[in-house]
């Protein structure tokens, strides 16, 4: 299994430098364009949700990506208190300000798990390789 760990901070997030790191890592692991797009979009949504909906500082987010023979796994660890995420059943309508990112994550990824950790919260998203 190949793994990548990025300790995020405000500058890395604002300049979205981690997206090019993720893209290059997935290219090195022969992940196709469509799957790279899905993983990066869902990872951006996950990071944005942490920053927008919690009191977690950007410097307290750790991003881990694992690629093995059958799946791509993204782990986002933060120090925010754990809050369960609702499983969206429908895409929110245009008048709803929030929720589309969560809907995208649940519909584009094969598995989305959110759980408490000793230090905060852990969001895991995985996508089967094609």
N, CA, C and O atoms as a GROMACS GRO file, in nm:
protein
  520
    1UNK      N    1   0.085  -0.117   0.000
    1UNK     CA    2   0.000   0.000   0.000
    1UNK      C    3   0.089   0.124   0.000
    1UNK      O    4   0.185   0.132   0.077
    2UNK      N    5   0.058   0.219  -0.085
    2UNK     CA    6   0.127   0.346  -0.089
    2UNK      C    7   0.048   0.447  -0.009
    2UNK      O    8  -0.075   0.453  -0.018
    3UNK      N    9   0.117   0.528   0.070
    3UNK     CA   10   0.050   0.626   0.154
    3UNK      C   11   0.115   0.763   0.141
    3UNK      O   12   0.234   0.776   0.113
    4UNK      N   13   0.033   0.864   0.162
    4UNK     CA   14   0.077   1.002   0.162
    4UNK      C   15   0.015   1.070   0.283
    4UNK      O   16  -0.104   1.052   0.310
    5UNK      N   17   0.094   1.148   0.358
    5UNK     CA   18   0.041   1.225   0.470
    5UNK      C   19   0.074   1.371   0.449
    5UNK      O   20   0.187   1.407   0.419
    6UNK      N   21  -0.029   1.456   0.465
    6UNK     CA   22  -0.011   1.600   0.456
    6UNK      C   23  -0.066   1.663   0.582
    6UNK      O   24  -0.182   1.642   0.617
    7UNK      N   25   0.017   1.741   0.649
    7UNK     CA   26  -0.028   1.820   0.763
    7UNK      C   27  -0.067   1.956   0.706
    7UNK      O   28   0.020   2.033   0.665
    8UNK      N   29  -0.195   1.984   0.704
    8UNK     CA   30  -0.244   2.104   0.639
    8UNK      C   31  -0.222   2.228   0.725
    8UNK      O   32  -0.207   2.219   0.846
    9UNK      N   33  -0.221   2.342   0.659
    9UNK     CA   34  -0.218   2.471   0.728
    9UNK      C   35  -0.294   2.571   0.641
    9UNK      O   36  -0.335   2.538   0.530
   10UNK      N   37  -0.311   2.690   0.691
   10UNK     CA   38  -0.394   2.790   0.623
   10UNK      C   39  -0.342   2.820   0.481
   10UNK      O   40  -0.421   2.826   0.387
   11UNK      N   41  -0.211   2.839   0.467
   11UNK     CA   42  -0.155   2.871   0.335
   11UNK      C   43  -0.173   2.757   0.236
   11UNK      O   44  -0.211   2.780   0.121
   12UNK      N   45  -0.147   2.636   0.278
   12UNK     CA   46  -0.162   2.519   0.190
   12UNK      C   47  -0.306   2.505   0.144
   12UNK      O   48  -0.332   2.473   0.028
   13UNK      N   49  -0.400   2.530   0.236
   13UNK     CA   50  -0.542   2.518   0.202
   13UNK      C   51  -0.585   2.632   0.110
   13UNK      O   52  -0.652   2.608   0.009
   14UNK      N   53  -0.547   2.755   0.143
   14UNK     CA   54  -0.588   2.870   0.062
   14UNK      C   55  -0.536   2.859  -0.082
   14UNK      O   56  -0.607   2.894  -0.176
   15UNK      N   57  -0.415   2.811  -0.098
   15UNK     CA   58  -0.356   2.798  -0.232
   15UNK      C   59  -0.387   2.663  -0.295
   15UNK      O   60  -0.345   2.635  -0.408
   16UNK      N   61  -0.460   2.580  -0.223
   16UNK     CA   62  -0.498   2.445  -0.267
   16UNK      C   63  -0.378   2.365  -0.317
   16UNK      O   64  -0.389   2.286  -0.411
   17UNK      N   65  -0.263   2.387  -0.252
   17UNK     CA   66  -0.141   2.314  -0.288
   17UNK      C   67  -0.157   2.164  -0.268
   17UNK      O   68  -0.097   2.084  -0.340
   18UNK      N   69  -0.238   2.127  -0.171
   18UNK     CA   70  -0.253   1.984  -0.143
   18UNK      C   71  -0.322   1.911  -0.257
   18UNK      O   72  -0.306   1.790  -0.272
   19UNK      N   73  -0.401   1.983  -0.339
   19UNK     CA   74  -0.469   1.919  -0.452
   19UNK      C   75  -0.369   1.868  -0.555
   19UNK      O   76  -0.384   1.757  -0.607
   20UNK      N   77  -0.266   1.946  -0.584
   20UNK     CA   78  -0.165   1.900  -0.679
   20UNK      C   79  -0.084   1.785  -0.621
   20UNK      O   80  -0.043   1.695  -0.694
   21UNK      N   81  -0.060   1.788  -0.489
   21UNK     CA   82   0.009   1.676  -0.425
   21UNK      C   83  -0.073   1.547  -0.436
   21UNK      O   84  -0.020   1.440  -0.468
   22UNK      N   85  -0.204   1.559  -0.408
   22UNK     CA   86  -0.292   1.442  -0.420
   22UNK      C   87  -0.297   1.391  -0.564
   22UNK      O   88  -0.289   1.271  -0.588
   23UNK      N   89  -0.310   1.484  -0.658
   23UNK     CA   90  -0.317   1.446  -0.799
   23UNK      C   91  -0.190   1.372  -0.842
   23UNK      O   92  -0.198   1.268  -0.906
   24UNK      N   93  -0.075   1.426  -0.806
   24UNK     CA   94   0.051   1.362  -0.844
   24UNK      C   95   0.065   1.224  -0.779
   24UNK      O   96   0.110   1.129  -0.842
   25UNK      N   97   0.025   1.214  -0.652
   25UNK     CA   98   0.030   1.086  -0.583
   25UNK      C   99  -0.057   0.983  -0.653
   25UNK      O  100  -0.016   0.868  -0.672
   26UNK      N  101  -0.179   1.024  -0.692
   26UNK     CA  102  -0.269   0.930  -0.761
   26UNK      C  103  -0.219   0.898  -0.901
   26UNK      O  104  -0.234   0.784  -0.946
   27UNK      N  105  -0.159   0.994  -0.972
   27UNK     CA  106  -0.099   0.966  -1.102
   27UNK      C  107   0.011   0.860  -1.087
   27UNK      O  108   0.019   0.767  -1.167
   28UNK      N  109   0.094   0.875  -0.985
   28UNK     CA  110   0.201   0.777  -0.960
   28UNK      C  111   0.146   0.639  -0.928
   28UNK      O  112   0.216   0.539  -0.944
   29UNK      N  113   0.021   0.633  -0.883
   29UNK     CA  114  -0.043   0.505  -0.851
   29UNK      C  115  -0.142   0.462  -0.958
   29UNK      O  116  -0.226   0.376  -0.934
   30UNK      N  117  -0.131   0.522  -1.078
   30UNK     CA  118  -0.210   0.484  -1.196
   30UNK      C  119  -0.361   0.494  -1.174
   30UNK      O  120  -0.437   0.408  -1.219
   31UNK      N  121  -0.405   0.599  -1.104
   31UNK     CA  122  -0.548   0.623  -1.084
   31UNK      C  123  -0.596   0.704  -1.205
   31UNK      O  124  -0.533   0.802  -1.244
   32UNK      N  125  -0.709   0.662  -1.264
   32UNK     CA  126  -0.757   0.729  -1.384
   32UNK      C  127  -0.811   0.869  -1.356
   32UNK      O  128  -0.838   0.904  -1.241
   33UNK      N  129  -0.825   0.949  -1.463
   33UNK     CA  130  -0.866   1.090  -1.452
   33UNK      C  131  -0.998   1.107  -1.377
   33UNK      O  132  -1.009   1.192  -1.288
   34UNK      N  133  -1.096   1.028  -1.412
   34UNK     CA  134  -1.230   1.040  -1.350
   34UNK      C  135  -1.224   1.016  -1.200
   34UNK      O  136  -1.286   1.090  -1.123
   35UNK      N  137  -1.152   0.914  -1.160
   35UNK     CA  138  -1.142   0.885  -1.018
   35UNK      C  139  -1.059   0.989  -0.943
   35UNK      O  140  -1.090   1.023  -0.829
   36UNK      N  141  -0.954   1.040  -1.007
   36UNK     CA  142  -0.877   1.148  -0.944
   36UNK      C  143  -0.964   1.270  -0.921
   36UNK      O  144  -0.957   1.333  -0.815
   37UNK      N  145  -1.047   1.304  -1.020
   37UNK     CA  146  -1.138   1.418  -1.006
   37UNK      C  147  -1.234   1.398  -0.889
   37UNK      O  148  -1.254   1.488  -0.808
   38UNK      N  149  -1.293   1.279  -0.879
   38UNK     CA  150  -1.387   1.250  -0.770
   38UNK      C  151  -1.320   1.261  -0.634
   38UNK      O  152  -1.374   1.322  -0.542
   39UNK      N  153  -1.202   1.201  -0.621
   39UNK     CA  154  -1.132   1.198  -0.492
   39UNK      C  155  -1.091   1.340  -0.451
   39UNK      O  156  -1.109   1.378  -0.336
   40UNK      N  157  -1.036   1.417  -0.544
   40UNK     CA  158  -0.993   1.553  -0.510
   40UNK      C  159  -1.114   1.639  -0.475
   40UNK      O  160  -1.108   1.715  -0.378
   41UNK      N  161  -1.222   1.631  -0.551
   41UNK     CA  162  -1.342   1.709  -0.522
   41UNK      C  163  -1.396   1.674  -0.383
   41UNK      O  164  -1.428   1.763  -0.305
   42UNK      N  165  -1.408   1.546  -0.354
   42UNK     CA  166  -1.461   1.503  -0.224
   42UNK      C  167  -1.368   1.542  -0.110
   42UNK      O  168  -1.414   1.575  -0.001
   43UNK      N  169  -1.238   1.537  -0.133
   43UNK     CA  170  -1.142   1.578  -0.030
   43UNK      C  171  -1.155   1.728  -0.003
   43UNK      O  172  -1.154   1.770   0.112
   44UNK      N  173  -1.167   1.808  -0.109
   44UNK     CA  174  -1.189   1.952  -0.092
   44UNK      C  175  -1.316   1.978  -0.012
   44UNK      O  176  -1.318   2.065   0.075
   45UNK      N  177  -1.422   1.905  -0.042
   45UNK     CA  178  -1.548   1.920   0.031
   45UNK      C  179  -1.530   1.885   0.178
   45UNK      O  180  -1.582   1.954   0.265
   46UNK      N  181  -1.457   1.777   0.205
   46UNK     CA  182  -1.434   1.736   0.344
   46UNK      C  183  -1.355   1.841   0.421
   46UNK      O  184  -1.390   1.874   0.535
   47UNK      N  185  -1.249   1.893   0.361
   47UNK     CA  186  -1.169   1.997   0.426
   47UNK      C  187  -1.253   2.122   0.447
   47UNK      O  188  -1.250   2.181   0.555
   48UNK      N  189  -1.329   2.161   0.345
   48UNK     CA  190  -1.415   2.279   0.356
   48UNK      C  191  -1.518   2.261   0.468
   48UNK      O  192  -1.545   2.355   0.542
   49UNK      N  193  -1.576   2.142   0.479
   49UNK     CA  194  -1.674   2.118   0.585
   49UNK      C  195  -1.612   2.133   0.723
   49UNK      O  196  -1.674   2.188   0.814
   50UNK      N  197  -1.490   2.084   0.739
   50UNK     CA  198  -1.422   2.099   0.868
   50UNK      C  199  -1.404   2.246   0.901
   50UNK      O  200  -1.434   2.291   1.012
   51UNK      N  201  -1.354   2.323   0.804
   51UNK     CA  202  -1.326   2.465   0.827
   51UNK      C  203  -1.453   2.548   0.844
   51UNK      O  204  -1.456   2.642   0.923
   52UNK      N  205  -1.558   2.512   0.769
   52UNK     CA  206  -1.680   2.591   0.771
   52UNK      C  207  -1.772   2.558   0.888
   52UNK      O  208  -1.840   2.646   0.941
   53UNK      N  209  -1.774   2.432   0.929
   53UNK     CA  210  -1.875   2.389   1.027
   53UNK      C  211  -1.820   2.353   1.164
   53UNK      O  212  -1.894   2.308   1.252
   54UNK      N  213  -1.688   2.372   1.184
   54UNK     CA  214  -1.630   2.344   1.316
   54UNK      C  215  -1.541   2.463   1.356
   54UNK      O  216  -1.524   2.558   1.280
   55UNK      N  217  -1.486   2.454   1.474
   55UNK     CA  218  -1.395   2.558   1.523
   55UNK      C  219  -1.250   2.514   1.506
   55UNK      O  220  -1.160   2.571   1.568
   56UNK      N  221  -1.228   2.412   1.423
   56UNK     CA  222  -1.094   2.357   1.403
   56UNK      C  223  -1.009   2.452   1.318
   56UNK      O  224  -1.054   2.502   1.215
   57UNK      N  225  -0.888   2.476   1.363
   57UNK     CA  226  -0.792   2.556   1.289
   57UNK      C  227  -0.733   2.471   1.176
   57UNK      O  228  -0.716   2.350   1.192
   58UNK      N  229  -0.702   2.535   1.065
   58UNK     CA  230  -0.648   2.462   0.949
   58UNK      C  231  -0.522   2.384   0.984
   58UNK      O  232  -0.497   2.278   0.926
   59UNK      N  233  -0.443   2.435   1.078
   59UNK     CA  234  -0.318   2.367   1.116
   59UNK      C  235  -0.343   2.240   1.194
   59UNK      O  236  -0.250   2.165   1.221
   60UNK      N  237  -0.468   2.213   1.231
   60UNK     CA  238  -0.500   2.093   1.307
   60UNK      C  239  -0.572   1.988   1.223
   60UNK      O  240  -0.646   1.905   1.276
   61UNK      N  241  -0.549   1.992   1.092
   61UNK     CA  242  -0.609   1.894   1.001
   61UNK      C  243  -0.496   1.811   0.940
   61UNK      O  244  -0.399   1.865   0.886
   62UNK      N  245  -0.510   1.681   0.949
   62UNK     CA  246  -0.415   1.588   0.887
   62UNK      C  247  -0.490   1.514   0.777
   62UNK      O  248  -0.599   1.462   0.799
   63UNK      N  249  -0.430   1.510   0.659
   63UNK     CA  250  -0.488   1.440   0.544
   63UNK      C  251  -0.399   1.321   0.513
   63UNK      O  252  -0.279   1.336   0.492
   64UNK      N  253  -0.458   1.204   0.509
   64UNK     CA  254  -0.386   1.082   0.472
   64UNK      C  255  -0.453   1.024   0.349
   64UNK      O  256  -0.575   1.019   0.340
   65UNK      N  257  -0.373   0.980   0.253
   65UNK     CA  258  -0.428   0.910   0.137
   65UNK      C  259  -0.354   0.778   0.121
   65UNK      O  260  -0.231   0.773   0.131
   66UNK      N  261  -0.429   0.673   0.097
   66UNK     CA  262  -0.374   0.540   0.077
   66UNK      C  263  -0.425   0.488  -0.057
   66UNK      O  264  -0.543   0.502  -0.089
   67UNK      N  265  -0.336   0.429  -0.133
   67UNK     CA  266  -0.375   0.362  -0.257
   67UNK      C  267  -0.326   0.218  -0.248
   67UNK      O  268  -0.208   0.193  -0.226
   68UNK      N  269  -0.418   0.125  -0.264
   68UNK     CA  270  -0.376  -0.013  -0.273
   68UNK      C  271  -0.436  -0.073  -0.400
   68UNK      O  272  -0.490   0.000  -0.482
   69UNK      N  273  -0.426  -0.201  -0.417
   69UNK     CA  274  -0.468  -0.263  -0.543
   69UNK      C  275  -0.616  -0.247  -0.573
   69UNK      O  276  -0.654  -0.247  -0.690
   70UNK      N  277  -0.700  -0.234  -0.471
   70UNK     CA  278  -0.843  -0.231  -0.499
   70UNK      C  279  -0.916  -0.103  -0.461
   70UNK      O  280  -1.031  -0.085  -0.500
   71UNK      N  281  -0.851  -0.012  -0.384
   71UNK     CA  282  -0.924   0.109  -0.344
   71UNK      C  283  -0.831   0.225  -0.312
   71UNK      O  284  -0.711   0.209  -0.288
   72UNK      N  285  -0.892   0.343  -0.314
   72UNK     CA  286  -0.828   0.468  -0.273
   72UNK      C  287  -0.898   0.511  -0.145
   72UNK      O  288  -1.020   0.514  -0.139
   73UNK      N  289  -0.820   0.543  -0.042
   73UNK     CA  290  -0.877   0.580   0.087
   73UNK      C  291  -0.823   0.718   0.126
   73UNK      O  292  -0.703   0.743   0.120
   74UNK      N  293  -0.914   0.806   0.167
   74UNK     CA  294  -0.876   0.938   0.216
   74UNK      C  295  -0.924   0.948   0.361
   74UNK      O  296  -1.041   0.924   0.391
   75UNK      N  297  -0.832   0.984   0.449
   75UNK     CA  298  -0.864   1.006   0.590
   75UNK      C  299  -0.837   1.152   0.622
   75UNK      O  300  -0.729   1.204   0.595
   76UNK      N  301  -0.937   1.217   0.680
   76UNK     CA  302  -0.921   1.353   0.731
   76UNK      C  303  -0.938   1.348   0.882
   76UNK      O  304  -1.044   1.312   0.932
   77UNK      N  305  -0.832   1.385   0.953
   77UNK     CA  306  -0.833   1.386   1.099
   77UNK      C  307  -0.824   1.530   1.146
   77UNK      O  308  -0.742   1.607   1.096
   78UNK      N  309  -0.908   1.566   1.241
   78UNK     CA  310  -0.906   1.702   1.294
   78UNK      C  311  -0.929   1.701   1.443
   78UNK      O  312  -0.962   1.597   1.501
   79UNK      N  313  -0.912   1.816   1.504
   79UNK     CA  314  -0.925   1.827   1.650
   79UNK      C  315  -1.060   1.882   1.695
   79UNK      O  316  -1.079   1.911   1.813
   80UNK      N  317  -1.153   1.896   1.602
   80UNK     CA  318  -1.286   1.947   1.636
   80UNK      C  319  -1.364   1.839   1.711
   80UNK      O  320  -1.347   1.720   1.683
   81UNK      N  321  -1.450   1.878   1.804
   81UNK     CA  322  -1.536   1.780   1.868
   81UNK      C  323  -1.619   1.705   1.764
   81UNK      O  324  -1.662   1.763   1.664
   82UNK      N  325  -1.639   1.578   1.787
   82UNK     CA  326  -1.713   1.494   1.692
   82UNK      C  327  -1.861   1.533   1.686
   82UNK      O  328  -1.926   1.554   1.788
   83UNK      N  329  -1.910   1.542   1.564
   83UNK     CA  330  -2.054   1.559   1.538
   83UNK      C  331  -2.092   1.460   1.430
   83UNK      O  332  -2.026   1.454   1.326
   84UNK      N  333  -2.196   1.384   1.452
   84UNK     CA  334  -2.238   1.289   1.349
   84UNK      C  335  -2.288   1.366   1.227
   84UNK      O  336  -2.346   1.474   1.239
   85UNK      N  337  -2.265   1.308   1.111
   85UNK     CA  338  -2.310   1.368   0.986
   85UNK      C  339  -2.435   1.296   0.938
   85UNK      O  340  -2.441   1.173   0.942
   86UNK      N  341  -2.535   1.370   0.894
   86UNK     CA  342  -2.653   1.304   0.839
   86UNK      C  343  -2.619   1.241   0.704
   86UNK      O  344  -2.538   1.296   0.629
   87UNK      N  345  -2.679   1.128   0.675
   87UNK     CA  346  -2.661   1.066   0.543
   87UNK      C  347  -2.765   1.127   0.450
   87UNK      O  348  -2.884   1.101   0.465
   88UNK      N  349  -2.720   1.207   0.353
   88UNK     CA  350  -2.818   1.272   0.264
   88UNK      C  351  -2.885   1.170   0.172
   88UNK      O  352  -2.820   1.081   0.118
   89UNK      N  353  -3.014   1.185   0.154
   89UNK     CA  354  -3.088   1.095   0.065
   89UNK      C  355  -3.114   1.160  -0.070
   89UNK      O  356  -3.123   1.091  -0.172
   90UNK      N  357  -3.126   1.292  -0.072
   90UNK     CA  358  -3.150   1.367  -0.196
   90UNK      C  359  -3.055   1.485  -0.200
   90UNK      O  360  -3.010   1.535  -0.097
   91UNK      N  361  -3.025   1.529  -0.322
   91UNK     CA  362  -2.943   1.648  -0.338
   91UNK      C  363  -3.026   1.769  -0.293
   91UNK      O  364  -3.140   1.786  -0.337
   92UNK      N  365  -2.968   1.853  -0.206
   92UNK     CA  366  -3.042   1.973  -0.164
   92UNK      C  367  -3.077   2.061  -0.283
   92UNK      O  368  -3.002   2.069  -0.380
   93UNK      N  369  -3.190   2.128  -0.274
   93UNK     CA  370  -3.232   2.215  -0.386
   93UNK      C  371  -3.146   2.341  -0.391
   93UNK      O  372  -3.069   2.369  -0.299
   94UNK      N  373  -3.161   2.416  -0.498
   94UNK     CA  374  -3.078   2.535  -0.522
   94UNK      C  375  -3.093   2.641  -0.414
   94UNK      O  376  -3.002   2.722  -0.396
   95UNK      N  377  -3.203   2.644  -0.343
   95UNK     CA  378  -3.226   2.744  -0.240
   95UNK      C  379  -3.161   2.709  -0.106
   95UNK      O  380  -3.157   2.792  -0.015
   96UNK      N  381  -3.112   2.587  -0.094
   96UNK     CA  382  -3.047   2.543   0.029
   96UNK      C  383  -2.900   2.580   0.023
   96UNK      O  384  -2.830   2.548  -0.073
   97UNK      N  385  -2.854   2.648   0.127
   97UNK     CA  386  -2.716   2.698   0.126
   97UNK      C  387  -2.613   2.589   0.151
   97UNK      O  388  -2.502   2.596   0.098
   98UNK      N  389  -2.646   2.489   0.231
   98UNK     CA  390  -2.550   2.385   0.267
   98UNK      C  391  -2.602   2.246   0.229
   98UNK      O  392  -2.721   2.228   0.201
   99UNK      N  393  -2.510   2.150   0.228
   99UNK     CA  394  -2.550   2.011   0.212
   99UNK      C  395  -2.510   1.945   0.081
   99UNK      O  396  -2.501   1.823   0.075
  100UNK      N  397  -2.484   2.023  -0.023
  100UNK     CA  398  -2.451   1.962  -0.151
  100UNK      C  399  -2.316   1.890  -0.146
  100UNK      O  400  -2.299   1.785  -0.208
  101UNK      N  401  -2.220   1.948  -0.072
  101UNK     CA  402  -2.089   1.884  -0.062
  101UNK      C  403  -2.098   1.747   0.004
  101UNK      O  404  -2.036   1.651  -0.041
  102UNK      N  405  -2.175   1.739   0.110
  102UNK     CA  406  -2.195   1.612   0.179
  102UNK      C  407  -2.266   1.513   0.087
  102UNK      O  408  -2.232   1.395   0.084
  103UNK      N  409  -2.364   1.562   0.012
  103UNK     CA  410  -2.435   1.476  -0.083
  103UNK      C  411  -2.340   1.423  -0.190
  103UNK      O  412  -2.346   1.306  -0.226
  104UNK      N  413  -2.250   1.509  -0.240
  104UNK     CA  414  -2.151   1.468  -0.340
  104UNK      C  415  -2.061   1.359  -0.283
  104UNK      O  416  -2.037   1.258  -0.348
  105UNK      N  417  -2.011   1.380  -0.160
  105UNK     CA  418  -1.923   1.281  -0.099
  105UNK      C  419  -1.992   1.144  -0.089
  105UNK      O  420  -1.933   1.042  -0.123
  106UNK      N  421  -2.116   1.144  -0.042
  106UNK     CA  422  -2.187   1.017  -0.024
  106UNK      C  423  -2.224   0.951  -0.156
  106UNK      O  424  -2.241   0.830  -0.162
  107UNK      N  425  -2.237   1.030  -0.263
  107UNK     CA  426  -2.276   0.972  -0.391
  107UNK      C  427  -2.160   0.941  -0.483
  107UNK      O  428  -2.174   0.855  -0.571
  108UNK      N  429  -2.048   1.006  -0.466
  108UNK     CA  430  -1.933   0.979  -0.552
  108UNK      C  431  -1.838   0.877  -0.493
  108UNK      O  432  -1.768   0.808  -0.566
  109UNK      N  433  -1.835   0.866  -0.361
  109UNK     CA  434  -1.745   0.771  -0.296
  109UNK      C  435  -1.823   0.643  -0.266
  109UNK      O  436  -1.944   0.646  -0.248
  110UNK      N  437  -1.751   0.533  -0.259
  110UNK     CA  438  -1.817   0.406  -0.229
  110UNK      C  439  -1.848   0.391  -0.080
  110UNK      O  440  -1.940   0.320  -0.042
  111UNK      N  441  -1.770   0.459   0.003
  111UNK     CA  442  -1.794   0.451   0.147
  111UNK      C  443  -1.752   0.583   0.212
  111UNK      O  444  -1.647   0.638   0.181
  112UNK      N  445  -1.836   0.631   0.302
  112UNK     CA  446  -1.805   0.751   0.381
  112UNK      C  447  -1.834   0.717   0.527
  112UNK      O  448  -1.946   0.680   0.562
  113UNK      N  449  -1.732   0.729   0.611
  113UNK     CA  450  -1.747   0.702   0.754
  113UNK      C  451  -1.702   0.823   0.833
  113UNK      O  452  -1.601   0.886   0.800
  114UNK      N  453  -1.775   0.856   0.936
  114UNK     CA  454  -1.739   0.966   1.024
  114UNK      C  455  -1.744   0.912   1.166
  114UNK      O  456  -1.846   0.855   1.208
  115UNK      N  457  -1.634   0.928   1.240
  115UNK     CA  458  -1.630   0.870   1.373
  115UNK      C  459  -1.546   0.957   1.467
  115UNK      O  460  -1.461   1.033   1.422
  116UNK      N  461  -1.573   0.945   1.597
  116UNK     CA  462  -1.492   1.021   1.694
  116UNK      C  463  -1.355   0.957   1.712
  116UNK      O  464  -1.338   0.837   1.692
  117UNK      N  465  -1.259   1.039   1.749
  117UNK     CA  466  -1.126   0.990   1.786
  117UNK      C  467  -1.092   1.047   1.923
  117UNK      O  468  -1.166   1.129   1.976
  118UNK      N  469  -0.981   1.006   1.978
  118UNK     CA  470  -0.937   1.057   2.107
  118UNK      C  471  -0.914   1.208   2.099
  118UNK      O  472  -0.941   1.280   2.195
  119UNK      N  473  -0.866   1.255   1.985
  119UNK     CA  474  -0.832   1.398   1.970
  119UNK      C  475  -0.938   1.479   1.899
  119UNK      O  476  -0.928   1.602   1.895
  120UNK      N  477  -1.041   1.416   1.841
  120UNK     CA  478  -1.142   1.492   1.767
  120UNK      C  479  -1.227   1.406   1.677
  120UNK      O  480  -1.301   1.320   1.724
  121UNK      N  481  -1.215   1.430   1.546
  121UNK     CA  482  -1.301   1.361   1.449
  121UNK      C  483  -1.218   1.299   1.337
  121UNK      O  484  -1.107   1.343   1.307
  122UNK      N  485  -1.275   1.196   1.276
  122UNK     CA  486  -1.210   1.124   1.167
  122UNK      C  487  -1.313   1.100   1.057
  122UNK      O  488  -1.414   1.032   1.080
  123UNK      N  489  -1.288   1.155   0.939
  123UNK     CA  490  -1.370   1.131   0.822
  123UNK      C  491  -1.291   1.042   0.729
  123UNK      O  492  -1.179   1.076   0.690
  124UNK      N  493  -1.347   0.927   0.692
  124UNK     CA  494  -1.282   0.835   0.598
  124UNK      C  495  -1.372   0.818   0.477
  124UNK      O  496  -1.491   0.789   0.489
  125UNK      N  497  -1.313   0.838   0.360
  125UNK     CA  498  -1.385   0.818   0.233
  125UNK      C  499  -1.302   0.719   0.152
  125UNK      O  500  -1.180   0.728   0.147
  126UNK      N  501  -1.371   0.625   0.087
  126UNK     CA  502  -1.298   0.532   0.003
  126UNK      C  503  -1.371   0.511  -0.130
  126UNK      O  504  -1.493   0.521  -0.139
  127UNK      N  505  -1.291   0.482  -0.230
  127UNK     CA  506  -1.340   0.463  -0.366
  127UNK      C  507  -1.274   0.339  -0.424
  127UNK      O  508  -1.152   0.328  -0.424
  128UNK      N  509  -1.355   0.246  -0.473
  128UNK     CA  510  -1.299   0.127  -0.536
  128UNK      C  511  -1.232   0.166  -0.667
  128UNK      O  512  -1.283   0.249  -0.742
  129UNK      N  513  -1.116   0.106  -0.693
  129UNK     CA  514  -1.044   0.133  -0.817
  129UNK      C  515  -1.108   0.057  -0.933
  129UNK      O  516  -1.152  -0.057  -0.918
  130UNK      N  517  -1.112   0.122  -1.045
  130UNK     CA  518  -1.166   0.057  -1.166
  130UNK      C  519  -1.053   0.026  -1.260
  130UNK      O  520  -1.076  -0.028  -1.368
   0.00000   0.00000   0.00000
